[in-house]
Amino acid sequence: MKKILLLFIIFLLVPPVSGQIEIVKNGRATGRIVVDKISKTEYQAAELLNLSIKKITGTELPLADPWAKVKKGDIIIKSLPLSGSVVSSYGITEDGFILSSDSSVFRITGSNGSGTINGIVTLLENYFGIRYYAANSGEFPKRSELHLPSFINIIENPSFRYRQTQAYSIAEDSFYKVWHRLEEPGELFAASYWVHTFDRLLPSEKLGKTHPEYYSYINGMRRPGSASQWCLTNPDVFETVSKRIDSIFRANPGMKMISVSQNDGNFTNCQCENCKKDR
Ligand SMILES: [Zn+2]
């Protein structure tokens, strides 16, 4: 009895060996992806993972429902709802994720937004050796065995709320877009108010007639126009635009960003006395 007790104590004191979770062996799937197929983002994350596994090994992992009994080799993809700006007690913010594992199961836990997708991208980069440099230009190293690390716990939150490049490769290669965690204006900006929005916010064609004082004063007169700018020292402009922005956000629930940005025109800034004074 004493021997058994001693062995049990030794077992408790020895830390677990940091091992690997096998998901593909000899080119055949041994793991599964556990995902709620109804959740659009989670399912996209699962598809991204399986597409990549197929490119590497030639096989795909079977999908299992979240209520199925957990098995060794399961990769569990799950999104958690944000409460405010942080998923309480998990420490992940919008688009953030946790990669965690025990000895037999690997979990990708994301917050609202692209959390689970970003988690998959990090997994592919860190553990499968995939690299993706530009549109249609990636490396998928061929393997017949795939493993994920056990006993890890990694939390990542994005430093920037919105990430965009002027590379239009997004349109031609969706993998490039998710790999670099890029987003498109229409996905995040209320009613796609993004860059050169002055004339959309205060349409000069309409307001130029009733409120010419909202627009640039140049060479002796107010000059409303789509390439003109606002008279930015006019307090009525600030009030009117604020109300307009409020109404745009109300009409676009769930959107959190808007771009208030000058029209695409050079040398059309207001030169009224007040604006000149403030410069
Ligand atoms: Zn002015």
Short mmCIF file of N, CA and C and ligand atoms in Angstrom, two decimals, residues 213-217 222 230-234 269-276, ligand 1:
data_model
loop_
_atom_site.label_atom_id
_atom_site.label_comp_id
_atom_site.label_asym_id
_atom_site.label_seq_id
_atom_site.Cartn_x
_atom_site.Cartn_y
_atom_site.Cartn_z
N GLU A 213 -21.99 78.92 -46.53
CA GLU A 213 -20.97 79.24 -45.51
C GLU A 213 -20.31 77.97 -44.92
N TYR A 214 -20.85 76.78 -45.21
CA TYR A 214 -20.23 75.53 -44.75
C TYR A 214 -18.94 75.22 -45.54
N TYR A 215 -18.79 75.86 -46.69
CA TYR A 215 -17.76 75.43 -47.63
C TYR A 215 -16.63 76.46 -47.76
N SER A 216 -15.60 76.08 -48.48
CA SER A 216 -14.39 76.88 -48.57
C SER A 216 -14.65 78.27 -49.17
N TYR A 217 -14.00 79.25 -48.58
CA TYR A 217 -14.00 80.62 -49.11
C TYR A 217 -12.67 80.79 -49.84
N ARG A 222 -17.60 81.97 -51.45
CA ARG A 222 -17.76 80.58 -51.00
C ARG A 222 -17.86 79.69 -52.24
N TRP A 230 -14.50 71.97 -46.35
CA TRP A 230 -15.40 72.67 -45.43
C TRP A 230 -14.70 73.89 -44.83
N CYS A 231 -15.53 74.80 -44.39
CA CYS A 231 -15.00 75.90 -43.57
C CYS A 231 -14.92 75.33 -42.15
N LEU A 232 -13.72 74.88 -41.79
CA LEU A 232 -13.58 74.07 -40.58
C LEU A 232 -13.64 74.87 -39.28
N THR A 233 -13.65 76.20 -39.39
CA THR A 233 -13.78 76.99 -38.16
C THR A 233 -15.23 77.40 -37.92
N ASN A 234 -16.11 76.98 -38.81
CA ASN A 234 -17.54 77.30 -38.63
C ASN A 234 -18.15 76.31 -37.63
N ASN A 269 -8.66 74.30 -49.68
CA ASN A 269 -8.97 74.54 -48.28
C ASN A 269 -9.54 75.96 -48.09
N CYS A 270 -10.34 76.11 -47.04
CA CYS A 270 -10.99 77.40 -46.81
C CYS A 270 -9.95 78.47 -46.43
N GLN A 271 -10.12 79.63 -47.05
CA GLN A 271 -9.19 80.73 -46.77
C GLN A 271 -9.92 81.93 -46.17
N CYS A 272 -11.02 81.66 -45.47
CA CYS A 272 -11.71 82.77 -44.80
C CYS A 272 -10.84 83.29 -43.66
N GLU A 273 -11.19 84.44 -43.12
CA GLU A 273 -10.36 85.07 -42.09
C GLU A 273 -10.13 84.14 -40.90
N ASN A 274 -11.22 83.51 -40.44
CA ASN A 274 -11.11 82.62 -39.27
C ASN A 274 -10.21 81.42 -39.55
N CYS A 275 -10.39 80.79 -40.70
CA CYS A 275 -9.59 79.62 -41.02
C CYS A 275 -8.11 80.00 -41.18
N LYS A 276 -7.86 81.14 -41.78
CA LYS A 276 -6.47 81.57 -41.95
C LYS A 276 -5.84 81.86 -40.59
ZN ZN B 1 -13.28 79.06 -43.20
#
